[in-house]
Each structure stands twice: as structure tokens, then as C-alpha cells.
GROMACS .gro file of C-alpha atoms in nm:
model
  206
    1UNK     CA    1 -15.293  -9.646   3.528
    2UNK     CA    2 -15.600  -9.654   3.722
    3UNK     CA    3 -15.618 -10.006   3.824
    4UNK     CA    4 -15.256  -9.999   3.958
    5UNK     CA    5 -15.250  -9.882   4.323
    6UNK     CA    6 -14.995  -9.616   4.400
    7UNK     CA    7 -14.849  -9.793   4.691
    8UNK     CA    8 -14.530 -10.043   4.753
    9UNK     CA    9 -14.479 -10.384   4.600
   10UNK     CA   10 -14.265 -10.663   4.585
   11UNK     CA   11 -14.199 -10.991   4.353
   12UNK     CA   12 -14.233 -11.273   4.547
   13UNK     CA   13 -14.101 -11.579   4.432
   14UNK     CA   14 -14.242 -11.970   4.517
   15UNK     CA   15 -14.044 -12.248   4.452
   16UNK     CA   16 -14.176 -12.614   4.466
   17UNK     CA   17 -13.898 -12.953   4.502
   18UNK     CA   18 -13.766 -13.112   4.257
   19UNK     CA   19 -13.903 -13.425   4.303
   20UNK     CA   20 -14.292 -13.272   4.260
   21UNK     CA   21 -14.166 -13.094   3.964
   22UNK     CA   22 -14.232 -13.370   3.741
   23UNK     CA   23 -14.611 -13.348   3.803
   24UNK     CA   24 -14.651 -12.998   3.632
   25UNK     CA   25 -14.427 -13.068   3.345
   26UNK     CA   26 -14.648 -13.368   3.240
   27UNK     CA   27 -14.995 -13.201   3.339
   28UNK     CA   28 -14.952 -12.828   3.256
   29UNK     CA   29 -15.313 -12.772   3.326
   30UNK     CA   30 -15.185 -12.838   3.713
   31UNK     CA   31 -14.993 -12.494   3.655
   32UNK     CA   32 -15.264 -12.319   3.681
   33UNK     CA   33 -15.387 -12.471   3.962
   34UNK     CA   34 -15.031 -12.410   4.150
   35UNK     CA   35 -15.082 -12.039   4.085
   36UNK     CA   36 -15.375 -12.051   4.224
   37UNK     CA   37 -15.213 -12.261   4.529
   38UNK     CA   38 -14.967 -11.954   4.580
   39UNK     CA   39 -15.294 -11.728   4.569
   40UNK     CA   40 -15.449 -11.893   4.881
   41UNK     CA   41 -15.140 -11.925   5.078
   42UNK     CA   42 -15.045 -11.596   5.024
   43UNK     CA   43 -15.454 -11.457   5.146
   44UNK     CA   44 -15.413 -11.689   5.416
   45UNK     CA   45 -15.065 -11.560   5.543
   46UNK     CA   46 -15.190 -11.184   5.538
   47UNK     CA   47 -15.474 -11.245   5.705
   48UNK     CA   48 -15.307 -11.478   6.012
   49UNK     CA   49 -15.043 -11.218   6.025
   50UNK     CA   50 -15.250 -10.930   6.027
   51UNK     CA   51 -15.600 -11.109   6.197
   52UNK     CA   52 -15.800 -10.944   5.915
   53UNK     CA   53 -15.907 -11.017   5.579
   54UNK     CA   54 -15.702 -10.811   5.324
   55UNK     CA   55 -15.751 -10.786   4.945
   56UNK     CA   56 -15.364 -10.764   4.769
   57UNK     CA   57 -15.366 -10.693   4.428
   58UNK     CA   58 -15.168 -10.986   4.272
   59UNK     CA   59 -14.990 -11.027   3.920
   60UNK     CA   60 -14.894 -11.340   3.869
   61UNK     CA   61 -14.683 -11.552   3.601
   62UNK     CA   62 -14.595 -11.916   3.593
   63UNK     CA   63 -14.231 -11.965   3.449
   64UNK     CA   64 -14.130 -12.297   3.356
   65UNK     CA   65 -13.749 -12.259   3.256
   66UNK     CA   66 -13.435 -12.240   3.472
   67UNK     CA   67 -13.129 -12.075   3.426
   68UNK     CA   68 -12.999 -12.376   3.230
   69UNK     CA   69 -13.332 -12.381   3.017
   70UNK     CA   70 -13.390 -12.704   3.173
   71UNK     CA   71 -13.766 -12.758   3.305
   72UNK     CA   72 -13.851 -12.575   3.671
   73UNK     CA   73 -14.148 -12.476   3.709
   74UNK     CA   74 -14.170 -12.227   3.967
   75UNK     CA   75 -14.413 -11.867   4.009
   76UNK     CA   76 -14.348 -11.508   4.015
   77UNK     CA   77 -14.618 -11.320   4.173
   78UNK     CA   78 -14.618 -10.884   4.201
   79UNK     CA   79 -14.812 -10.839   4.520
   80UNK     CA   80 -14.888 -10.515   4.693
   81UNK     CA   81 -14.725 -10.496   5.035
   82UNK     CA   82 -15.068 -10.534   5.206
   83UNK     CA   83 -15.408 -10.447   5.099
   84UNK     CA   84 -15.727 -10.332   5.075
   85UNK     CA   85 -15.975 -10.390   5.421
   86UNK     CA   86 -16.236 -10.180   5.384
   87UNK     CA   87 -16.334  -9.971   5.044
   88UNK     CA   88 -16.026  -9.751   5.015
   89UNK     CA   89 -15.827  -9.822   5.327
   90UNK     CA   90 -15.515  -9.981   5.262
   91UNK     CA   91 -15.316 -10.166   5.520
   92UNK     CA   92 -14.960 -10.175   5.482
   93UNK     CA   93 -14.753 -10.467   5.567
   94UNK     CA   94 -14.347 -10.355   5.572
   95UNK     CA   95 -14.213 -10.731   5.629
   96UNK     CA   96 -14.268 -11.036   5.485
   97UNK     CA   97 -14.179 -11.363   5.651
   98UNK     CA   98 -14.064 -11.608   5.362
   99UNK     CA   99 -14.031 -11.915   5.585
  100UNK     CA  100 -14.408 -11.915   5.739
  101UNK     CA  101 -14.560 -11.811   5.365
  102UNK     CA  102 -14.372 -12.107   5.266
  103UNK     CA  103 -14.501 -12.330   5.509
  104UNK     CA  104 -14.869 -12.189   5.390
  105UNK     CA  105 -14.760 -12.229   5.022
  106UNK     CA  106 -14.655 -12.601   5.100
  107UNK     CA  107 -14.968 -12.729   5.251
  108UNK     CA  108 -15.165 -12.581   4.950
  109UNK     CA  109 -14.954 -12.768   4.723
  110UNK     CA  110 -14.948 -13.112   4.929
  111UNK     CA  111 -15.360 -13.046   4.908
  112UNK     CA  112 -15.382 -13.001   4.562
  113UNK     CA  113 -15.188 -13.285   4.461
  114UNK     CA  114 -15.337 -13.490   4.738
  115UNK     CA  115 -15.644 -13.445   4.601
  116UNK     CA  116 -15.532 -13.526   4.239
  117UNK     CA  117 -15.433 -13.852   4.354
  118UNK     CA  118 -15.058 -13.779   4.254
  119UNK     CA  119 -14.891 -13.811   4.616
  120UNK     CA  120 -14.963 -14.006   4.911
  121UNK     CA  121 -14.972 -13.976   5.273
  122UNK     CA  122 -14.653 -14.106   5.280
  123UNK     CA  123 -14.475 -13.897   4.999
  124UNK     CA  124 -14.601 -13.581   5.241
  125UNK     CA  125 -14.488 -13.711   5.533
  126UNK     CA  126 -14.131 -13.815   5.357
  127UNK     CA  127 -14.078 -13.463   5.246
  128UNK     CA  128 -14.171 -13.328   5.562
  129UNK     CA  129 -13.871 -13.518   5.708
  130UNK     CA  130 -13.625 -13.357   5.481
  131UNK     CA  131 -13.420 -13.094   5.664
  132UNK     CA  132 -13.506 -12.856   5.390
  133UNK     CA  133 -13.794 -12.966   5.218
  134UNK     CA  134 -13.755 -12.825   4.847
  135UNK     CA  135 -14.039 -12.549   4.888
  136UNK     CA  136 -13.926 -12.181   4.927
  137UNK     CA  137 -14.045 -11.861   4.917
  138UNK     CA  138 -13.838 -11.529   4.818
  139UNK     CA  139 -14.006 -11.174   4.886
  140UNK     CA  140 -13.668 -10.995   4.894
  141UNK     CA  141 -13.714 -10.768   4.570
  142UNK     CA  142 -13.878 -10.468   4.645
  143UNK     CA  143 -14.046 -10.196   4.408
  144UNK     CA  144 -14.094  -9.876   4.578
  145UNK     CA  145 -14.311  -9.691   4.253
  146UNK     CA  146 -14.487  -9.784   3.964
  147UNK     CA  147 -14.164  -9.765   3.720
  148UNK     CA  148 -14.016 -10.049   3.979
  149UNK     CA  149 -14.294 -10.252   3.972
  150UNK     CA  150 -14.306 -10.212   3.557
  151UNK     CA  151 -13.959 -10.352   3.561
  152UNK     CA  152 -14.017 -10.598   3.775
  153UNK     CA  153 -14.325 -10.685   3.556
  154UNK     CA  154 -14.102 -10.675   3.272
  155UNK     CA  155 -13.804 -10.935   3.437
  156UNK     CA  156 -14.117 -11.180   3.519
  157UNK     CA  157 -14.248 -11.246   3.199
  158UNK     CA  158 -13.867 -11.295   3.051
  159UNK     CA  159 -13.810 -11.496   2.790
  160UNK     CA  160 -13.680 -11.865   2.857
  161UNK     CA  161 -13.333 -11.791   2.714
  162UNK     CA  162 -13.119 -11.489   2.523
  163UNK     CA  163 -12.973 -11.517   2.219
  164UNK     CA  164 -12.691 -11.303   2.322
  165UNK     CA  165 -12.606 -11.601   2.589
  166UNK     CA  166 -12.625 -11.880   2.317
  167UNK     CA  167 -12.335 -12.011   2.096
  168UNK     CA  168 -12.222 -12.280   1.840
  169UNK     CA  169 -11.922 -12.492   1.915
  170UNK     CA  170 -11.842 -12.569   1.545
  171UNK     CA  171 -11.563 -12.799   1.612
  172UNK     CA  172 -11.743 -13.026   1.909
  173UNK     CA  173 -12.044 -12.952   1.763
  174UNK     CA  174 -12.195 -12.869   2.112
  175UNK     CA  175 -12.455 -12.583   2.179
  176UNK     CA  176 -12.336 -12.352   2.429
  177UNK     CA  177 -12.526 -12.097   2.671
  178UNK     CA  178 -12.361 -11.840   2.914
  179UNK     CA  179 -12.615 -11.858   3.239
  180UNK     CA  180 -12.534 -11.749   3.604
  181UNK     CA  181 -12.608 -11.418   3.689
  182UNK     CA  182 -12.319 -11.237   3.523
  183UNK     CA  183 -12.314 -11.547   3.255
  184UNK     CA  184 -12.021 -11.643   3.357
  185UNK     CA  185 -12.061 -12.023   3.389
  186UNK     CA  186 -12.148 -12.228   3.078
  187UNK     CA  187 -12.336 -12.508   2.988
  188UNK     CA  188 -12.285 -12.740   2.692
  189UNK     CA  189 -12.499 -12.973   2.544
  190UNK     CA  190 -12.592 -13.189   2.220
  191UNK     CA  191 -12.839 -12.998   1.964
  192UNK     CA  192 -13.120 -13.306   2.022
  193UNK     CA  193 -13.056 -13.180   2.409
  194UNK     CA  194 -13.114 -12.851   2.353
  195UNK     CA  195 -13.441 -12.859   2.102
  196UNK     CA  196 -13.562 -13.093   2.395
  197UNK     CA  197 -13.515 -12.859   2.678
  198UNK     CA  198 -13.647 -12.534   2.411
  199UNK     CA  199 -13.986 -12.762   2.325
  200UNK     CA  200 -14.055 -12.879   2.719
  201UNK     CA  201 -14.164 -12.501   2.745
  202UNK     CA  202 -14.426 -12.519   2.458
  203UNK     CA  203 -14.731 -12.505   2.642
  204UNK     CA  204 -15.047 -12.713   2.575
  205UNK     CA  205 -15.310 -12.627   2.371
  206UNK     CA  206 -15.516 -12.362   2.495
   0.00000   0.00000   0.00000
């Protein structure tokens, strides 16, 4: 209650391509390293937006699943709209501009993964030629008071599926899960499939 500042927040949400996505599934300790990726891009956006140093106070949680439980490994982060410049003085920042945090978020990533020796040159300069490159940031949902920003809390740290979305086909012997955002759309796989895509999400050790 006391570390929580009473001012605005809002989930933002960064998304990485598909075809990097690979890279975190099979070295998870990389995940941390992407959160910490999102971090700097985000510090470095406030501060060439607002040509100051600010100190946001930042909860964030790496979620590996998609909608389909399949492996996506993407990051939730519950930022303050602003922050802290000198010792209680909070500047406020009403807008956030999703496509130029992106573009921060993305060079981050290409340097960490650079510097892991995972991508080259060329694999940057590839995806920099795609007319949309895969990487995307989403600051849309907005939590005016501390109950919003406990429920957004709460819808970050989700579990990767519901049980009230998951079904037995007896007679094609095919799991089944409702996903969509009124799970209304359904998809249907083999039981191996689906203790595959559960067990991907298992993190490592430690």
C-alpha cells in the first residue's frame, strides 16, 4: 500500500516476431534478459519524449502462452504513466506512442541477441525490410486507481489456460479448447499435442 504510487497506470504490452520466438523458448534464461530489454526501451522512450530522466515504477511479467496455448513469448509490463524526477515530483505523461516505444523495444532486442551471437547483421537488416516487422507494442489499457491496476495485475499473471475452456471429444478422441475473446472459436488437437504445448511452459530450473 505504501510502495504503490497513487497515480495513473497502464499495461503495456511488447510483442517480439515469430521468427525470434524460437530463441526464448529454447534459452528461457534469455527471458529474463528480454524483460529487461523492454525495461531500457521503455527508460529510454520517457526520457527522449520528455528530455529528462524519469523513474516509472514498473511491474513486469513474462508470459509464454498464447491464446491457443501454443508457445509466444511475449511481456506484460504495469507502468506508471510517467514518473518520478526529482524526490517526490511526479511527471505525468497522458499519451503513449506505441509505434516509437516499439522501435526502442526493437533495437534492444536486435542488441541483445546480437550480442548472444543468435542473429546476424543480415537477419536485422532482413526484418527491417518487412513492411511490418513482427515487434509491437500495446499501451491501450488504462487503470485509472489502484483497484484497476490490481486487476490488471491480476489478468497479467493469468494462468496459461482455463479449465472451463477445455473439453474431451470422446468419440474423435481430440482435446478441445474454446479461445478467442468470447471463446467462441475452437481448437482441436491430439492429447500428445496438447501435453506438448502444456509442458513448453514448464520453466527451467531455477
Amino acid at each position: 500500500e505504501e510502495l504503490i504510487l497513487d497515480v495513473p497506470y497502464r499495461q503495456v504490452v511488447f510483442v517480439i516476431p515469430k521468427m525470434l520466438r524460437i530463441f526464448f523458448k529454447y534459452k528461457r534464461q534469455l527471458l529474463g534478459q528480454l524483460c529487461r530489454a523492454a525495461v531500457q526501451a521503455l527508460l529510454k522512450y520517457l526520457q527522449a519524449i520528455t528530455g529528462t530522466e524519469l523513474r516509472p515504477g514498473i511491474v513486469a511479467s513474462i508470459q509464454t502462452f498464447g491464446e491457443k496455448i501454443i508457445f509466444h513469448a511475449h511481456l506484460h509490463l504495469l507502468v506508471t504513466e510517467g514518473g518520478e524526477y526529482s524526490e517526490g515530483r511526479f511527471h505525468h505523461l497522458a499519451e503513449f506512442q506505441d509505434s516509437l516505444l516499439a522501435e526502442f523495444f526493437k533495437r534492444e532486442v536486435f542488441s541483445l541477441l546480437l550480442r548472444q551471437g543468435l542473429i546476424s547483421e543480415a537477419v536485422v537488416e532482413k526484418i527491417e525490410g518487412w513492411c511490418h516487422s513482427g515487434f509491437s507494442v500495446h499501451s491501450k489499457v488504462k487503470a485509472k486507481t489502484k483497484q484497476d491496476a490490481e486487476r490488471v495485475a491480476k489478468y497479467m499473471i493469468r494462468p496459461l489456460l482455463s479449465l472451463e475452456r477445455l473439453f474431451l471429444d470422446e468419440r474423435e478422441g481430440k482435446v478441445c479448447y474454446w479461445y478467442g475473446k468470447e471463446a467462441t472459436e475452437v481448437e482441436r488437437m491430439d492429447y500428445l499435442e496438447f501435453i506438448a504445448r502444456v509442458t513448453s511452459h514448464i520453466p527451467d530450473k531455477g
